[in-house]
Amino acid sequence: VIGGGPQGPGPAGPQPVIAGGPRGAAPPGPQPNVGGGPRGGTVPAPIPPVFTDSKGYFSITGLAAGSWNLQIQANGYVAQPYGQLLPDGPGSPITLTGGQVMKGANVILTPAASVGGRVRDNLDQPLINVPVELLRGNYDAYGRPYYEPIGLTRTNDRGEYRMYWVPPGRYYLIAGRPGAGRDTAYTPAGIPVPKVAGYAFYPGVTELKDGREIDLQPGTDLRTIDVSVTMKAQTFAIRGKVIDSRSGRTPTKTNVSAEPGDPGLTFGYGRTTGLVNQNYDEATGSFELRNLLPGTYSVSAEVLESSAGGVNTEAAGTIAVTITNSDVNGLALSVVPGTAIQGRMR
């Protein structure tokens, strides 16, 4: 599918879809290009996509003078903009003058990859309706490493999964990720399918640093990326007390949460949008975070205050906690107020 769109933020044409879809993605298959218009001024009516002939040639006519972006997509290939030099990089706009006929806008498409396998428990039984996700290493605006989700799907009744139209690259795969969210699956007889409490990175480890990286080359079709997941993993709790460093007392309106230290996991335990969550007792300052799998967590407490501008953090504290094979009790978490840094820029 080839289409044109106005230069500006965001993609102007069809985007690659991975089976199960990236969160919020369109369904698999070519999507219509709804861009249309030169940079600046009023955007005209949408330009319908055009299709190549049997030899791969295409022609887009009736374009107004201006700067245009060209987006190309074909089933089984990585969608890309015209003039792209690096994977995931931007394309180059095409500038047209009145009456100009541009030829030679040639593009070489990269074959997409696919990955599949089975998710089973420790007894080699298939696990049904389990989320399976591809994670790709990246860096945030502050230069800190993290892993972003690229594709998400779920296992079928045989414990099998498959993701296709995956851009080539190196990925980690996680099965049974907590917090992926979905309604309970049911059998044809109306019996709910048991949910999986555990998770594992490929090939069957609970920490990303121990996981095996998957190298997807262009056109690769991997079908044996199997993962072993503990269905009913034992969970533990973290209990302790929050202390205000300014007064030595227990603060009110406090949120306490735990975030896994593994950059491959971004879900949190105990977070809430209100001023106070149920994990914290204002009267005693005690908190309890339950259903935590073994691993290292960043336990945080935020003392919140509401104002006309919304909810702000008045004081906060964080401590690293490692769970092995038992509950963690007696944790003392001190919160300190924020401070101001003053200076002069010249």
Coordinates of C-alpha atoms in Angstrom, one line a residue:
V1 CA 0.0 0.0 0.0
I2 CA 1.4 3.4 -1.0
G3 CA 0.0 6.7 0.1
G4 CA 0.9 10.3 0.7
G5 CA 0.4 12.5 3.7
P6 CA 1.2 16.0 4.8
Q7 CA 4.5 16.6 6.6
G8 CA 4.0 16.9 10.3
P9 CA 4.1 14.9 13.6
G10 CA 3.1 11.3 13.7
P11 CA 2.9 8.7 10.9
A12 CA 1.1 9.6 7.7
G13 CA 0.2 6.2 6.5
P14 CA -0.3 2.5 7.4
Q15 CA 1.7 1.1 10.3
P16 CA 3.0 -2.4 10.9
V17 CA 0.7 -4.6 13.0
I18 CA 2.0 -7.5 15.1
A19 CA -0.4 -10.4 15.8
G20 CA -2.4 -9.6 18.9
G21 CA -1.4 -6.0 18.1
P22 CA 0.7 -3.4 19.8
R23 CA -1.5 -1.8 22.4
G24 CA -4.0 0.4 20.6
A25 CA -3.0 -0.9 17.2
A26 CA -5.3 -1.4 14.2
P27 CA -6.3 -5.0 13.2
P28 CA -3.8 -6.9 11.1
G29 CA -3.8 -6.1 7.4
P30 CA -3.1 -3.1 5.3
Q31 CA -4.7 0.1 6.6
P32 CA -5.9 3.0 4.5
N33 CA -3.8 6.1 4.3
V34 CA -5.8 9.0 5.5
G35 CA -3.1 11.7 5.1
G36 CA -3.3 14.3 2.4
G37 CA -2.0 17.8 2.0
P38 CA 1.1 19.9 1.7
R39 CA 2.8 21.4 4.7
G40 CA 0.9 24.5 5.8
G41 CA -2.5 25.8 4.8
T42 CA -5.7 23.9 4.7
V43 CA -5.5 20.1 4.4
P44 CA -7.5 18.9 1.4
A45 CA -9.6 15.8 1.2
P46 CA -7.9 12.5 2.1
I47 CA -5.9 10.9 -0.7
P48 CA -6.8 7.2 -1.1
P49 CA -3.9 4.7 -1.2
V50 CA -2.7 3.4 -4.5
F51 CA -1.4 -0.1 -5.2
T52 CA 1.6 -1.3 -7.2
D53 CA 1.2 -3.2 -10.3
S54 CA 2.6 -6.7 -11.0
K55 CA 6.1 -5.3 -11.4
G56 CA 6.0 -3.1 -8.3
Y57 CA 5.4 0.3 -10.1
F58 CA 3.1 2.9 -8.7
S59 CA 2.0 6.4 -9.5
I60 CA 0.3 9.1 -7.4
T61 CA -1.2 12.0 -9.4
G62 CA -3.0 15.2 -8.6
L63 CA -0.8 16.4 -5.8
A64 CA -0.6 20.0 -5.0
A65 CA 2.8 21.8 -4.8
G66 CA 4.4 21.5 -1.4
S67 CA 6.3 19.1 0.9
W68 CA 5.0 15.5 1.1
N69 CA 5.7 12.3 3.0
L70 CA 5.4 8.9 1.3
Q71 CA 4.6 5.8 3.3
I72 CA 4.9 2.3 2.0
Q73 CA 3.5 -1.0 3.3
A74 CA 3.1 -4.5 2.0
N75 CA 1.9 -7.7 3.7
G76 CA 4.9 -9.5 5.2
Y77 CA 7.2 -6.5 5.1
V78 CA 8.2 -3.7 7.5
A79 CA 6.3 -0.5 6.8
Q80 CA 8.6 2.4 6.1
P81 CA 8.6 6.0 4.9
Y82 CA 10.4 7.0 1.8
G83 CA 14.0 8.1 2.4
Q84 CA 14.4 6.3 5.7
L85 CA 18.1 5.7 6.4
L86 CA 17.9 3.9 9.8
P87 CA 15.5 1.4 11.3
D88 CA 12.7 3.3 13.1
G89 CA 14.2 6.6 11.7
P90 CA 12.3 9.3 9.9
G91 CA 11.8 9.5 6.2
S92 CA 12.7 12.3 3.8
P93 CA 10.0 14.6 2.6
I94 CA 9.4 15.0 -1.1
T95 CA 9.1 18.6 -2.3
L96 CA 7.1 19.2 -5.4
T97 CA 6.7 22.4 -7.4
G98 CA 3.7 23.2 -9.6
G99 CA 3.5 20.9 -12.6
Q100 CA 6.5 18.8 -11.5
V101 CA 6.6 15.1 -12.3
M102 CA 8.9 13.2 -10.0
K103 CA 10.1 9.8 -11.0
G104 CA 12.4 7.2 -9.4
A105 CA 10.9 7.3 -5.9
N106 CA 12.2 3.7 -5.4
V107 CA 12.0 1.9 -2.1
I108 CA 13.5 -1.5 -1.0
L109 CA 11.3 -3.1 1.6
T110 CA 12.7 -5.2 4.5
P111 CA 10.9 -8.6 5.0
A112 CA 9.3 -8.8 8.4
A113 CA 9.9 -11.6 10.9
S114 CA 7.6 -13.9 12.9
V115 CA 8.1 -15.7 16.2
G116 CA 6.0 -18.4 17.8
G117 CA 6.1 -21.3 20.3
R118 CA 4.4 -22.8 23.3
V119 CA 3.8 -21.8 26.9
R120 CA 3.7 -24.7 29.3
D121 CA 3.8 -25.2 33.1
N122 CA 6.3 -27.3 35.0
L123 CA 4.3 -30.5 34.2
D124 CA 4.5 -29.8 30.5
Q125 CA 0.8 -28.9 30.3
P126 CA -0.4 -26.1 28.0
L127 CA -1.2 -22.8 29.6
I128 CA -4.2 -21.1 28.0
N129 CA -5.0 -17.3 27.5
V130 CA -1.5 -16.4 28.8
P131 CA -0.2 -13.0 27.6
V132 CA 3.0 -13.2 25.6
E133 CA 5.0 -10.0 24.9
L134 CA 8.1 -9.0 23.0
L135 CA 10.3 -6.4 24.7
R136 CA 13.0 -4.3 22.9
G137 CA 15.8 -2.4 24.7
N138 CA 15.7 1.3 24.5
Y139 CA 16.7 4.5 26.4
D140 CA 14.4 7.2 27.9
A141 CA 14.9 10.9 27.6
Y142 CA 17.3 10.8 30.6
G143 CA 19.5 8.1 29.1
R144 CA 18.2 5.3 31.4
P145 CA 17.7 1.9 29.9
Y146 CA 14.3 0.3 29.8
Y147 CA 12.4 -2.3 27.7
E148 CA 9.5 -1.2 25.6
P149 CA 6.7 -3.6 24.5
I150 CA 6.7 -4.2 20.8
G151 CA 4.0 -6.9 20.3
L152 CA 1.4 -8.6 22.5
T153 CA -0.6 -11.7 21.9
R154 CA -2.1 -14.6 23.9
T155 CA -1.8 -18.4 23.9
N156 CA -4.6 -20.5 22.4
D157 CA -6.1 -23.7 23.7
R158 CA -2.9 -25.6 22.9
G159 CA -0.7 -23.1 24.7
E160 CA 0.6 -21.9 21.4
Y161 CA 1.2 -18.3 20.4
R162 CA 2.5 -16.5 17.2
M163 CA 3.4 -13.0 16.4
Y164 CA 4.0 -11.9 12.8
W165 CA 5.1 -8.8 10.9
V166 CA 7.7 -8.1 13.6
P167 CA 10.4 -5.7 12.6
P168 CA 13.8 -7.4 12.6
G169 CA 15.9 -6.8 15.7
R170 CA 16.8 -8.2 19.1
Y171 CA 14.1 -8.9 21.6
Y172 CA 13.3 -10.5 25.0
L173 CA 10.1 -12.5 25.3
I174 CA 8.0 -12.7 28.5
A175 CA 5.0 -14.9 29.1
G176 CA 2.5 -14.5 31.9
R177 CA 3.3 -10.8 32.5
P178 CA 1.2 -9.5 35.4
G179 CA -0.9 -6.5 34.8
A180 CA -1.4 -7.3 31.1
G181 CA -5.1 -7.2 31.8
R182 CA -7.9 -9.0 30.1
D183 CA -11.2 -10.5 31.1
T184 CA -11.2 -14.1 32.2
A185 CA -11.4 -16.7 29.3
Y186 CA -14.1 -19.3 29.4
T187 CA -14.4 -22.8 27.9
P188 CA -17.4 -23.6 25.5
A189 CA -19.1 -25.1 28.6
G190 CA -18.8 -21.7 30.4
I191 CA -16.1 -22.8 32.8
P192 CA -13.5 -20.1 33.5
V193 CA -9.9 -20.9 32.5
P194 CA -7.6 -20.7 35.5
K195 CA -5.4 -17.6 35.5
V196 CA -1.6 -17.9 35.5
A197 CA -0.1 -16.2 38.6
G198 CA 3.6 -16.5 37.5
Y199 CA 5.6 -15.1 34.6
A200 CA 8.9 -16.0 33.0
F201 CA 11.3 -14.6 30.4
Y202 CA 12.4 -17.0 27.6
P203 CA 13.4 -19.7 28.1
G204 CA 12.0 -19.9 31.6
V205 CA 13.7 -17.5 34.0
T206 CA 12.1 -14.9 36.3
E207 CA 14.7 -12.2 35.8
L208 CA 15.4 -10.5 32.5
K209 CA 19.2 -10.5 33.0
D210 CA 19.0 -14.3 32.9
G211 CA 16.8 -14.4 29.8
R212 CA 18.0 -15.3 26.4
E213 CA 17.9 -12.7 23.7
I214 CA 16.0 -13.5 20.5
D215 CA 17.7 -12.3 17.3
L216 CA 15.0 -11.9 14.5
Q217 CA 16.6 -11.5 11.1
P218 CA 14.7 -10.2 8.1
G219 CA 12.3 -12.9 6.9
T220 CA 13.0 -15.2 9.9
D221 CA 10.2 -17.5 11.0
L222 CA 11.0 -18.9 14.5
R223 CA 8.5 -21.4 15.7
T224 CA 10.2 -23.0 18.7
I225 CA 10.5 -20.2 21.3
D226 CA 9.0 -22.2 24.1
V227 CA 8.6 -20.8 27.6
S228 CA 8.1 -22.7 30.9
V229 CA 6.0 -20.7 33.4
T230 CA 5.0 -21.6 37.0
M231 CA 1.2 -21.4 37.0
K232 CA 0.7 -21.0 40.7
A233 CA 3.9 -19.3 41.8
Q234 CA 4.3 -18.7 45.5
T235 CA 4.0 -15.0 46.5
F236 CA 5.0 -13.1 49.5
A237 CA 4.4 -9.8 51.3
I238 CA 6.4 -6.7 52.4
R239 CA 5.3 -5.1 55.7
G240 CA 6.7 -2.1 57.5
K241 CA 6.1 1.4 58.7
V242 CA 6.4 4.9 57.2
I243 CA 8.0 7.6 59.3
D244 CA 8.1 11.3 58.6
S245 CA 11.8 12.4 59.0
R246 CA 10.7 15.9 60.0
S247 CA 8.6 15.0 63.0
G248 CA 9.3 11.3 63.6
R249 CA 5.5 10.6 63.4
T250 CA 3.5 8.7 60.9
P251 CA 2.3 10.8 58.0
T252 CA -1.3 10.9 56.6
K253 CA -2.5 10.8 53.0
T254 CA 0.3 8.4 52.0
N255 CA 0.6 6.1 49.0
V256 CA 2.9 3.0 49.4
S257 CA 3.8 1.0 46.3
A258 CA 6.4 -1.6 45.1
E259 CA 7.9 -1.5 41.6
P260 CA 10.1 -4.4 40.3
G261 CA 13.7 -3.4 39.9
D262 CA 13.9 -5.3 36.6
P263 CA 13.7 -2.8 33.7
G264 CA 11.8 -5.4 31.7
L265 CA 8.8 -5.0 34.0
T266 CA 7.0 -1.7 34.4
F267 CA 3.8 -2.7 36.4
G268 CA 3.5 -1.6 40.0
Y269 CA 2.0 -3.0 43.1
G270 CA -0.1 -0.9 45.4
R271 CA -0.4 2.2 43.2
T272 CA -3.6 4.3 43.3
T273 CA -4.8 7.6 41.9
G274 CA -6.4 8.7 45.1
L275 CA -4.7 10.4 48.1
V276 CA -4.6 7.2 50.1
N277 CA -4.4 3.6 49.1
Q278 CA -5.6 0.5 51.0
N279 CA -2.1 -0.7 51.6
Y280 CA -1.4 2.0 54.2
D281 CA -2.9 2.5 57.7
E282 CA -2.9 6.2 58.6
A283 CA -3.5 5.6 62.3
T284 CA -0.4 3.4 62.8
G285 CA 1.7 4.2 59.7
S286 CA 2.0 0.6 58.8
F287 CA 1.7 -0.8 55.3
E288 CA 1.4 -4.2 53.7
L289 CA 2.1 -5.1 50.0
R290 CA 0.9 -8.5 49.1
N291 CA 1.1 -11.0 46.2
L292 CA 4.7 -10.2 45.3
L293 CA 6.8 -12.7 43.4
P294 CA 10.5 -13.3 44.4
G295 CA 12.8 -10.6 43.2
T296 CA 14.1 -7.1 43.9
Y297 CA 11.6 -4.2 44.4
S298 CA 11.8 -0.5 44.9
V299 CA 9.3 0.2 47.7
S300 CA 8.2 3.9 47.7
A301 CA 6.1 6.1 49.9
E302 CA 4.6 9.4 48.8
V303 CA 3.0 11.8 51.2
L304 CA 0.4 13.6 49.0
E305 CA -1.3 17.0 49.4
S306 CA -4.2 18.3 47.3
S307 CA -4.3 21.9 46.0
A308 CA -6.1 23.9 43.4
G309 CA -3.6 22.7 40.9
G310 CA -4.2 19.0 41.7
V311 CA -2.3 16.4 43.8
N312 CA 1.3 17.1 44.6
T313 CA 4.0 15.1 46.4
E314 CA 4.9 16.8 49.7
A315 CA 7.5 14.2 50.8
A316 CA 8.8 10.9 49.6
G317 CA 11.1 8.0 50.3
T318 CA 12.3 4.9 48.5
I319 CA 14.1 1.7 49.6
A320 CA 15.3 -1.4 47.8
V321 CA 13.9 -4.7 49.1
T322 CA 14.8 -8.2 47.9
I323 CA 12.3 -11.1 48.4
T324 CA 13.8 -14.6 48.3
N325 CA 11.6 -17.3 49.8
S326 CA 9.8 -15.5 52.7
D327 CA 7.9 -12.4 53.7
V328 CA 9.8 -9.2 54.5
N329 CA 8.7 -7.7 57.8
G330 CA 9.7 -4.7 59.9
L331 CA 10.7 -2.4 57.1
A332 CA 11.3 1.2 58.2
L333 CA 10.6 3.6 55.3
S334 CA 11.5 7.3 56.0
V335 CA 10.1 10.1 53.9
V336 CA 11.8 13.4 53.4
P337 CA 10.4 16.6 52.0
G338 CA 11.4 18.0 48.6
T339 CA 14.0 20.8 48.5
A340 CA 14.8 23.7 46.2
I341 CA 18.0 24.1 44.2
Q342 CA 18.8 27.7 43.4
G343 CA 21.4 29.0 41.0
R344 CA 22.0 31.2 38.0
M345 CA 22.4 30.4 34.3
R346 CA 24.7 32.6 32.3

